[in-house]
XYZ file of N, CA, C and O in Angstrom:
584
model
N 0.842 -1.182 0.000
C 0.000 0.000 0.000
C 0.887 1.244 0.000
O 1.995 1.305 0.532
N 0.272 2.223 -0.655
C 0.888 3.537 -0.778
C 1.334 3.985 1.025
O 0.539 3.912 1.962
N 2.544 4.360 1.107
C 2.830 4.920 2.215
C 2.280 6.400 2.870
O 2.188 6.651 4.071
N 1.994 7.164 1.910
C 1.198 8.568 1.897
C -0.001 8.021 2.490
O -0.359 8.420 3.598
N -0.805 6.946 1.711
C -2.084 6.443 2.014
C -2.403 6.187 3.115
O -3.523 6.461 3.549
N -1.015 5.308 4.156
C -1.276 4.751 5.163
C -1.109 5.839 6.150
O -1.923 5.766 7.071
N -0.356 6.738 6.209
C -0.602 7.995 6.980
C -1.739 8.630 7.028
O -2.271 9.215 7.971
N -2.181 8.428 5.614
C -3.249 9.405 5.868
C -4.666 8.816 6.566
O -5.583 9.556 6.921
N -4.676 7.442 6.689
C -5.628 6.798 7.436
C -5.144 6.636 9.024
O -5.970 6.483 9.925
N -3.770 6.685 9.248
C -3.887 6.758 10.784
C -4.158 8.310 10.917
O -4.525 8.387 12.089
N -4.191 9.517 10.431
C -4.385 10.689 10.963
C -5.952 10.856 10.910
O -6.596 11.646 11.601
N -6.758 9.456 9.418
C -7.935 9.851 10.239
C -8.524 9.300 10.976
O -9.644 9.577 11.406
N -7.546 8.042 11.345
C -8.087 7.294 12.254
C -7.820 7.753 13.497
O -8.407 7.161 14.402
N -7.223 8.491 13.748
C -6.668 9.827 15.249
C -7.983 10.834 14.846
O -8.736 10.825 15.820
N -8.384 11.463 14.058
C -9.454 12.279 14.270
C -10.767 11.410 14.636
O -11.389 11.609 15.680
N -11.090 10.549 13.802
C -12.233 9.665 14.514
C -12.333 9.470 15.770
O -13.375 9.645 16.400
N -11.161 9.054 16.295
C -10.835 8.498 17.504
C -11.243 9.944 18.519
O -11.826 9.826 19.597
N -10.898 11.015 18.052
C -11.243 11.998 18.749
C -12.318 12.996 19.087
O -12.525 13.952 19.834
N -13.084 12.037 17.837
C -14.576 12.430 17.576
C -14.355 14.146 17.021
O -14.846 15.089 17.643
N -13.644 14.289 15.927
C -13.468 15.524 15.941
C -13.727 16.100 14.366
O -13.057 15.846 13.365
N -15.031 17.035 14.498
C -15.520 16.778 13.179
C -15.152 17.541 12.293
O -15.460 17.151 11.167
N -14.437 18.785 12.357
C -13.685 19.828 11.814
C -12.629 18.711 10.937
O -12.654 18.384 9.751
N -11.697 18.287 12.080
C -10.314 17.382 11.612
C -10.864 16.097 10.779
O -9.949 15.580 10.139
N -12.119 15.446 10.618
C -12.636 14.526 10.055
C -12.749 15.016 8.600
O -12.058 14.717 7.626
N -13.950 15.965 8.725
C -14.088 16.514 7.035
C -13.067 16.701 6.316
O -12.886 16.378 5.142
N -11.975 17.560 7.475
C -11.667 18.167 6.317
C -10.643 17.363 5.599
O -9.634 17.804 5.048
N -11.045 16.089 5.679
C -10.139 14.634 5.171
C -11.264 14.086 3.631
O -11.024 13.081 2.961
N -12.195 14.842 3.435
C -13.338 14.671 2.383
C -12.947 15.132 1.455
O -12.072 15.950 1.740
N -13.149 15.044 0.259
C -13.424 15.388 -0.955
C -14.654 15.911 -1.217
O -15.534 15.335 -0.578
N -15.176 17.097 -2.165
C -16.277 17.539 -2.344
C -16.329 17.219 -3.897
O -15.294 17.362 -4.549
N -17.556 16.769 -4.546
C -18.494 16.335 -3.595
C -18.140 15.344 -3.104
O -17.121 14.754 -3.464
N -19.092 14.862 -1.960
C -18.578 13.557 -0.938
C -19.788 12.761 -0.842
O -20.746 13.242 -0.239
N -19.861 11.713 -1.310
C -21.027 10.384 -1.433
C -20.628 9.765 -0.208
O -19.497 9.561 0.234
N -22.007 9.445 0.368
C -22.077 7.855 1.680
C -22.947 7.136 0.977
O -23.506 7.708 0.042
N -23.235 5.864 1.226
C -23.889 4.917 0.694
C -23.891 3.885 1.954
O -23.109 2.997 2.293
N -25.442 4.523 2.657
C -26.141 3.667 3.485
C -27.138 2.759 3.588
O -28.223 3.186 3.196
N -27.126 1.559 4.017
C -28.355 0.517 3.199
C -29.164 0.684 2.291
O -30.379 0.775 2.111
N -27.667 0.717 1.433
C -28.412 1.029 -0.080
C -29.257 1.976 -0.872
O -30.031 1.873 -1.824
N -28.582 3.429 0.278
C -29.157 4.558 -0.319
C -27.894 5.692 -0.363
O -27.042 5.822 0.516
N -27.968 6.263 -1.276
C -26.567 7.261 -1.563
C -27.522 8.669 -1.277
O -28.574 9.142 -1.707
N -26.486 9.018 -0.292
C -26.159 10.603 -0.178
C -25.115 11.137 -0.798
O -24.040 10.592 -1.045
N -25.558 12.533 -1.117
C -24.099 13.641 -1.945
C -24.140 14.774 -0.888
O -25.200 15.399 -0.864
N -23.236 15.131 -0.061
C -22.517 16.450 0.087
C -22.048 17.261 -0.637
O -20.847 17.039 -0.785
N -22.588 18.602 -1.491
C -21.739 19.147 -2.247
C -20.765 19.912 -1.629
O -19.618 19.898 -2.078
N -21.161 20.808 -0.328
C -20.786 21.767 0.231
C -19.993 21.356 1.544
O -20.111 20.180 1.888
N -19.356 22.026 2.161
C -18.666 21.824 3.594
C -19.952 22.228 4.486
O -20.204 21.500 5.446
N -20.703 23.240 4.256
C -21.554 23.642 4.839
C -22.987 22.760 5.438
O -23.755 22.936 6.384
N -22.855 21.611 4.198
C -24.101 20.546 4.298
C -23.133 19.497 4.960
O -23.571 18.935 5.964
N -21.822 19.149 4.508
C -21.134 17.983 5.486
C -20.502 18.175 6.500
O -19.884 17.172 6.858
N -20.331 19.419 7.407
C -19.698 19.520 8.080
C -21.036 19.544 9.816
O -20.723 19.113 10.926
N -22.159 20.059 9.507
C -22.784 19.750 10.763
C -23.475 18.319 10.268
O -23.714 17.644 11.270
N -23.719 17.903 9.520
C -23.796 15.946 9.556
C -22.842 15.226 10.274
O -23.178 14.353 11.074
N -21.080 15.669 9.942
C -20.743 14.716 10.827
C -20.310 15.021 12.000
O -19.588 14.293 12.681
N -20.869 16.505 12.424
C -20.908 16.574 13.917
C -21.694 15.966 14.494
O -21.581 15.572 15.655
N -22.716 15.782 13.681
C -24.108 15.111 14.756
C -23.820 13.403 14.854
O -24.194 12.725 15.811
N -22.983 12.791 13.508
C -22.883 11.940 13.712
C -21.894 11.600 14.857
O -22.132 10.822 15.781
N -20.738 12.306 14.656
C -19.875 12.105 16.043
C -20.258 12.149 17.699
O -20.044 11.530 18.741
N -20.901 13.201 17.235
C -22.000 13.784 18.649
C -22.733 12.493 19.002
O -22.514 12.054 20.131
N -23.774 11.649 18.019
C -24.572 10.569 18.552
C -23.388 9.562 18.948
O -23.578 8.904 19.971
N -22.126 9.360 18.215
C -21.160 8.565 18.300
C -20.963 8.748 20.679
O -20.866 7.882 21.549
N -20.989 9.837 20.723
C -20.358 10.320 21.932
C -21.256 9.620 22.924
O -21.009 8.988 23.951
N -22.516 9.967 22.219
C -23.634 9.495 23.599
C -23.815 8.027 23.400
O -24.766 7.508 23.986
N -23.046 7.285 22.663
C -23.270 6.138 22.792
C -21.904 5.414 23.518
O -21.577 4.323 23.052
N -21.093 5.975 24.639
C -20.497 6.305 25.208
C -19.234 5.896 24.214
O -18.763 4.799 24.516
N -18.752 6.378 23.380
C -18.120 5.798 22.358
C -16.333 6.303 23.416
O -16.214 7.242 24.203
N -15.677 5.686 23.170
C -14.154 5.807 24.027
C -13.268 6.183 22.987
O -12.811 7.325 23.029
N -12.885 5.288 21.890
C -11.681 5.060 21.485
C -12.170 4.288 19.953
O -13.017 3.395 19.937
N -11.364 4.886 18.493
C -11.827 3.719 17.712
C -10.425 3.438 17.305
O -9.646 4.355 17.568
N -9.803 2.157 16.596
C -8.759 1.384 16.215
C -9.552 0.436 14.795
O -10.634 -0.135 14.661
N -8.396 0.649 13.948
C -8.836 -0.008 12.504
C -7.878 -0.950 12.097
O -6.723 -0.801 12.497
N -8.142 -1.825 11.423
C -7.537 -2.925 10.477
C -7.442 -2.441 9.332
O -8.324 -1.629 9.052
N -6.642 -2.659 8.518
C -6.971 -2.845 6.805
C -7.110 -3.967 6.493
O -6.337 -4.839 6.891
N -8.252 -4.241 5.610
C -8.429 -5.572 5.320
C -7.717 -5.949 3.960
O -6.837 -6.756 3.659
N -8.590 -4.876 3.157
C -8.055 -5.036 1.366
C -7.810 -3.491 1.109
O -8.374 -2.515 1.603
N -6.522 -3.607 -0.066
C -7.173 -2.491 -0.918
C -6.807 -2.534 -2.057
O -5.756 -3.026 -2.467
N -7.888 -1.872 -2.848
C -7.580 -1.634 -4.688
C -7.143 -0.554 -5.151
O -7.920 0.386 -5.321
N -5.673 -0.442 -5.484
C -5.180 0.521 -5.734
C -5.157 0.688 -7.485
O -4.397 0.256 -8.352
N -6.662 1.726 -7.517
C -7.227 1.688 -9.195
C -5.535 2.513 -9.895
O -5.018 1.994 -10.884
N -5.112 3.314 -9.473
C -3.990 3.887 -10.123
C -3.722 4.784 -9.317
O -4.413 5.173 -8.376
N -2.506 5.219 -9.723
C -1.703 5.827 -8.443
C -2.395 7.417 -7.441
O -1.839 8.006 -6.513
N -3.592 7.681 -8.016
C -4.201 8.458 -7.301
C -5.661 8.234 -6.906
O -6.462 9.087 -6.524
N -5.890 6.658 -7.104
C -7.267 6.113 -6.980
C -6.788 5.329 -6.474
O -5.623 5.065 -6.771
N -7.774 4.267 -5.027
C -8.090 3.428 -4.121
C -8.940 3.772 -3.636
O -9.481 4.853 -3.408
N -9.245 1.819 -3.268
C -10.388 1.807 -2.535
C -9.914 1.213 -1.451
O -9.088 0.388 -1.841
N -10.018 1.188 -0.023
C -9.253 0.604 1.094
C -10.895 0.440 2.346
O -11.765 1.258 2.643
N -10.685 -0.850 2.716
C -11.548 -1.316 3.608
C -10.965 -1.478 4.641
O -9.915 -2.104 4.787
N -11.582 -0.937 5.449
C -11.206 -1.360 7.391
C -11.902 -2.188 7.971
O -12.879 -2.337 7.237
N -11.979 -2.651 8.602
C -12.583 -2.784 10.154
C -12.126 -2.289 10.684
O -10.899 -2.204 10.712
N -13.344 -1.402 11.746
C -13.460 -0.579 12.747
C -13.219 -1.236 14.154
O -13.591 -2.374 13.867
N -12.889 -1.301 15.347
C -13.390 -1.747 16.410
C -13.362 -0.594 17.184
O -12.314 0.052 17.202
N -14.913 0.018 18.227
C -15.083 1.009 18.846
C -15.129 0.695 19.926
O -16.062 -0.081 20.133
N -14.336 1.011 21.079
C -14.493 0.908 22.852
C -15.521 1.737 23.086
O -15.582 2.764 22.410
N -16.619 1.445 24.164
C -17.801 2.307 24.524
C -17.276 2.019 25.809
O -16.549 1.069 26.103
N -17.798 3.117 26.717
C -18.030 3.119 28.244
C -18.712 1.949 28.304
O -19.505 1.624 27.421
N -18.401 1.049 29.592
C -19.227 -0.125 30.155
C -20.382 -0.479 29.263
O -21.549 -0.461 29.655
N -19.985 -0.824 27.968
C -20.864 -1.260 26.846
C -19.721 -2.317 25.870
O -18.503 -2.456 25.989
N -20.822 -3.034 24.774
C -19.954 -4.341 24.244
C -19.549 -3.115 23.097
O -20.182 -2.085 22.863
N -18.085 -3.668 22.378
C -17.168 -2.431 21.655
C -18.726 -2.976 20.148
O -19.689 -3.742 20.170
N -18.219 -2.185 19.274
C -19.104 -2.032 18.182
C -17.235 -2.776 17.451
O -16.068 -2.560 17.778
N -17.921 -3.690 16.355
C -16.960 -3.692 14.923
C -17.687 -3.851 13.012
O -18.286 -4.502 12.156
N -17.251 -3.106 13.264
C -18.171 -2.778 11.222
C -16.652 -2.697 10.843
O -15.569 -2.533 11.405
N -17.231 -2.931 9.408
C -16.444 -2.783 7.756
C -17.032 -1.420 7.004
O -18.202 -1.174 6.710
N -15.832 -0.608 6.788
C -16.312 0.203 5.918
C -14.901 0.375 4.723
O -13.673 0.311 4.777
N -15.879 0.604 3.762
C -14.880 0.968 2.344
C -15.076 2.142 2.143
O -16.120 2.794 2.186
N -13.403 2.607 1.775
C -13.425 4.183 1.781
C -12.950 4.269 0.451
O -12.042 3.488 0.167
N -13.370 5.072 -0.467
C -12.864 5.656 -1.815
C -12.068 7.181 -1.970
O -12.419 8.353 -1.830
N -11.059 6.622 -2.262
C -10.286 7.890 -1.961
C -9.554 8.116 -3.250
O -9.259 7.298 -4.121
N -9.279 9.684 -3.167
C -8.366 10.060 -4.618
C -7.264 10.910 -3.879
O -7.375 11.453 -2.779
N -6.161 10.907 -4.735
C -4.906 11.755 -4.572
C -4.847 12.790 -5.334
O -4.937 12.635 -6.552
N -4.668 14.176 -4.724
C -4.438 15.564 -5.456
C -3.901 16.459 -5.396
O -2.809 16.137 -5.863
N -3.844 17.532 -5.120
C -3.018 18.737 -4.781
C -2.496 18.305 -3.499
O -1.324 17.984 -3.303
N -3.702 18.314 -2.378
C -3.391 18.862 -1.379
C -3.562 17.375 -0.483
O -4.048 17.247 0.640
N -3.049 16.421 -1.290
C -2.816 15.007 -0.450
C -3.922 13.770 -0.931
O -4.419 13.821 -2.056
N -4.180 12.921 -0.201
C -5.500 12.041 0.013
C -6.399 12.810 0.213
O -6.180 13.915 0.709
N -7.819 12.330 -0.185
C -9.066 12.770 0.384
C -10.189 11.417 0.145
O -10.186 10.573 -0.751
N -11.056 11.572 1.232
C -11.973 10.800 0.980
C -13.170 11.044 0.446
O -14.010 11.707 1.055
N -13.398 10.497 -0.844
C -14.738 11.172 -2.149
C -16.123 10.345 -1.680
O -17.226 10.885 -1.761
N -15.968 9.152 -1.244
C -16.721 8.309 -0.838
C -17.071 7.519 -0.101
O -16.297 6.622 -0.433
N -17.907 6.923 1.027
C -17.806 5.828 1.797
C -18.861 4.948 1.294
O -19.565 5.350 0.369
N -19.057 3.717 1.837
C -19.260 2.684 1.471
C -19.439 1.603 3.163
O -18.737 0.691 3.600
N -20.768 2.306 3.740
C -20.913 0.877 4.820
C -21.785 0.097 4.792
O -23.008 0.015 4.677
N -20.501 -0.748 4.981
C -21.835 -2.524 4.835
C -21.689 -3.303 5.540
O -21.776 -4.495 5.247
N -21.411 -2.835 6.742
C -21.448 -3.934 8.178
C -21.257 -3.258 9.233
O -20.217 -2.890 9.778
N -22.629 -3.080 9.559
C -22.686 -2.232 10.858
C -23.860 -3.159 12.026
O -24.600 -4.134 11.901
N -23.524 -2.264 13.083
C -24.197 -2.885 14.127
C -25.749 -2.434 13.866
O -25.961 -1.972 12.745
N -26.859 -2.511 14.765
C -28.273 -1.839 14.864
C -28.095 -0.766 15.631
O -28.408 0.146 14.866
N -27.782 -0.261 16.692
C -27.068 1.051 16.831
C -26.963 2.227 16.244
O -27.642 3.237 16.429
N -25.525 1.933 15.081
C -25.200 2.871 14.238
C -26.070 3.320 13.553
O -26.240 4.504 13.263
N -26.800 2.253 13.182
C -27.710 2.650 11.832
C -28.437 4.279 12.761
O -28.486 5.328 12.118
N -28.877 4.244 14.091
C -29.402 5.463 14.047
C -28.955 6.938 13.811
O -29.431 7.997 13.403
N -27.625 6.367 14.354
C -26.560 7.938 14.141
C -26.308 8.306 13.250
O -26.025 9.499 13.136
N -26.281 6.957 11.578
C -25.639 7.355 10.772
C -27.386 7.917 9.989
O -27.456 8.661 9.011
N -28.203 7.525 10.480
C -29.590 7.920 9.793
C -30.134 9.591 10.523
O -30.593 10.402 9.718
N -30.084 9.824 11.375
C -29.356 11.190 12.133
C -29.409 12.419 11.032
O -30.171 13.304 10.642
N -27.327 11.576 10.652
C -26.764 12.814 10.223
C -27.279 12.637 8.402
O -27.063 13.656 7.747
N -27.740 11.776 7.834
C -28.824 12.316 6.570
C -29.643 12.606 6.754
O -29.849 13.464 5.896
N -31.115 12.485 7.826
C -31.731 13.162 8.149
C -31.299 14.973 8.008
O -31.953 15.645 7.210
N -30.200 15.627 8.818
C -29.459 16.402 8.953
C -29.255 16.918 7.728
O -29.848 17.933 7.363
N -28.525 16.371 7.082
C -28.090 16.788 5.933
C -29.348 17.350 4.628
O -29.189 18.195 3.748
N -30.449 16.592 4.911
C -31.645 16.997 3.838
C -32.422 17.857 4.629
O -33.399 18.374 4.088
N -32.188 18.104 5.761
C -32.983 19.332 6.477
C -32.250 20.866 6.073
O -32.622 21.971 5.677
N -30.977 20.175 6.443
C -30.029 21.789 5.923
C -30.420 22.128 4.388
O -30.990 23.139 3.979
N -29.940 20.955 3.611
C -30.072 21.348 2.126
C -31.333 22.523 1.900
O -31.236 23.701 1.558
N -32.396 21.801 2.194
C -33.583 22.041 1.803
C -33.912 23.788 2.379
O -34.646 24.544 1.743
N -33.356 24.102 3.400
C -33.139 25.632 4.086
C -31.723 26.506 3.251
O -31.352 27.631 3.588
N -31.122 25.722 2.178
C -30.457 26.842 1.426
C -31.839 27.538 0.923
O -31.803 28.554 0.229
């Protein structure tokens, strides 16, 4: 794996970990696609993705979330500024069982480093699904108030 690449997933795997949604985004690509049970969202703006994944971090918090740590499982390195790289997640909660999902991240290389254009989750707990349903909720409330 690209060595740039792998840095750039432990720095966002240090912002996750810190629940920190400023230092998260601004690891995105615009526009920025999620694809949640089989329904795709687009972020065009920082303005529409940046309080989504506060709220998602935020629900992340109250679910006494501690600490997250990742695996790489696979990745497809389409050409030297395209990959796709899958983790597993494992999340420590306060006096709760840890959460572990798979997510695939689509990422491109450009000016100003890695970014992530896309996610891709397909193994999550029953839990998540609310936080991550939350922050699209979120996101089509803002849109719709430009």
């Amino acid at each position: 794996m690209d060595e740039g690449l792998e840095v750039f997933f432990e720095q966002y795997g240090q912002a996750y970990s810190a629940l920190d949604a400023n230092a998260v985004s601004s690891m995105f690509a615009l526009p920025f696609m999620t694809i949640h049970q089989g329904q795709g969202t687009v972020w065009e703006t920082m303005d529409l993705l940046l309080p989504a994944t506060a709220s998602l971090l935020g629900w992340f918090e109250q679910q006494g979330f501690l600490s997250a740590s990742y695996t790489i499982k696979d990745v497809l390195c389409i050409s030297p500024d395209f990959a796709s790289v899958n983790l597993i997640w494992s999340v420590t909660r306060l006096d709760m069982a840890a959460w572990q999902y798979g997510t695939c991240y689509h990422v491109k290389r450009g000016a100003g480093g890695w970014r992530i254009y896309g996610v891709v989750q397909f193994d999550t707990v029953p839990e998540l699904e609310e936080g991550v349903e939350a922050a699209i909720k979120l996101r089509h409330s803002l849109h719709s108030n430009l």
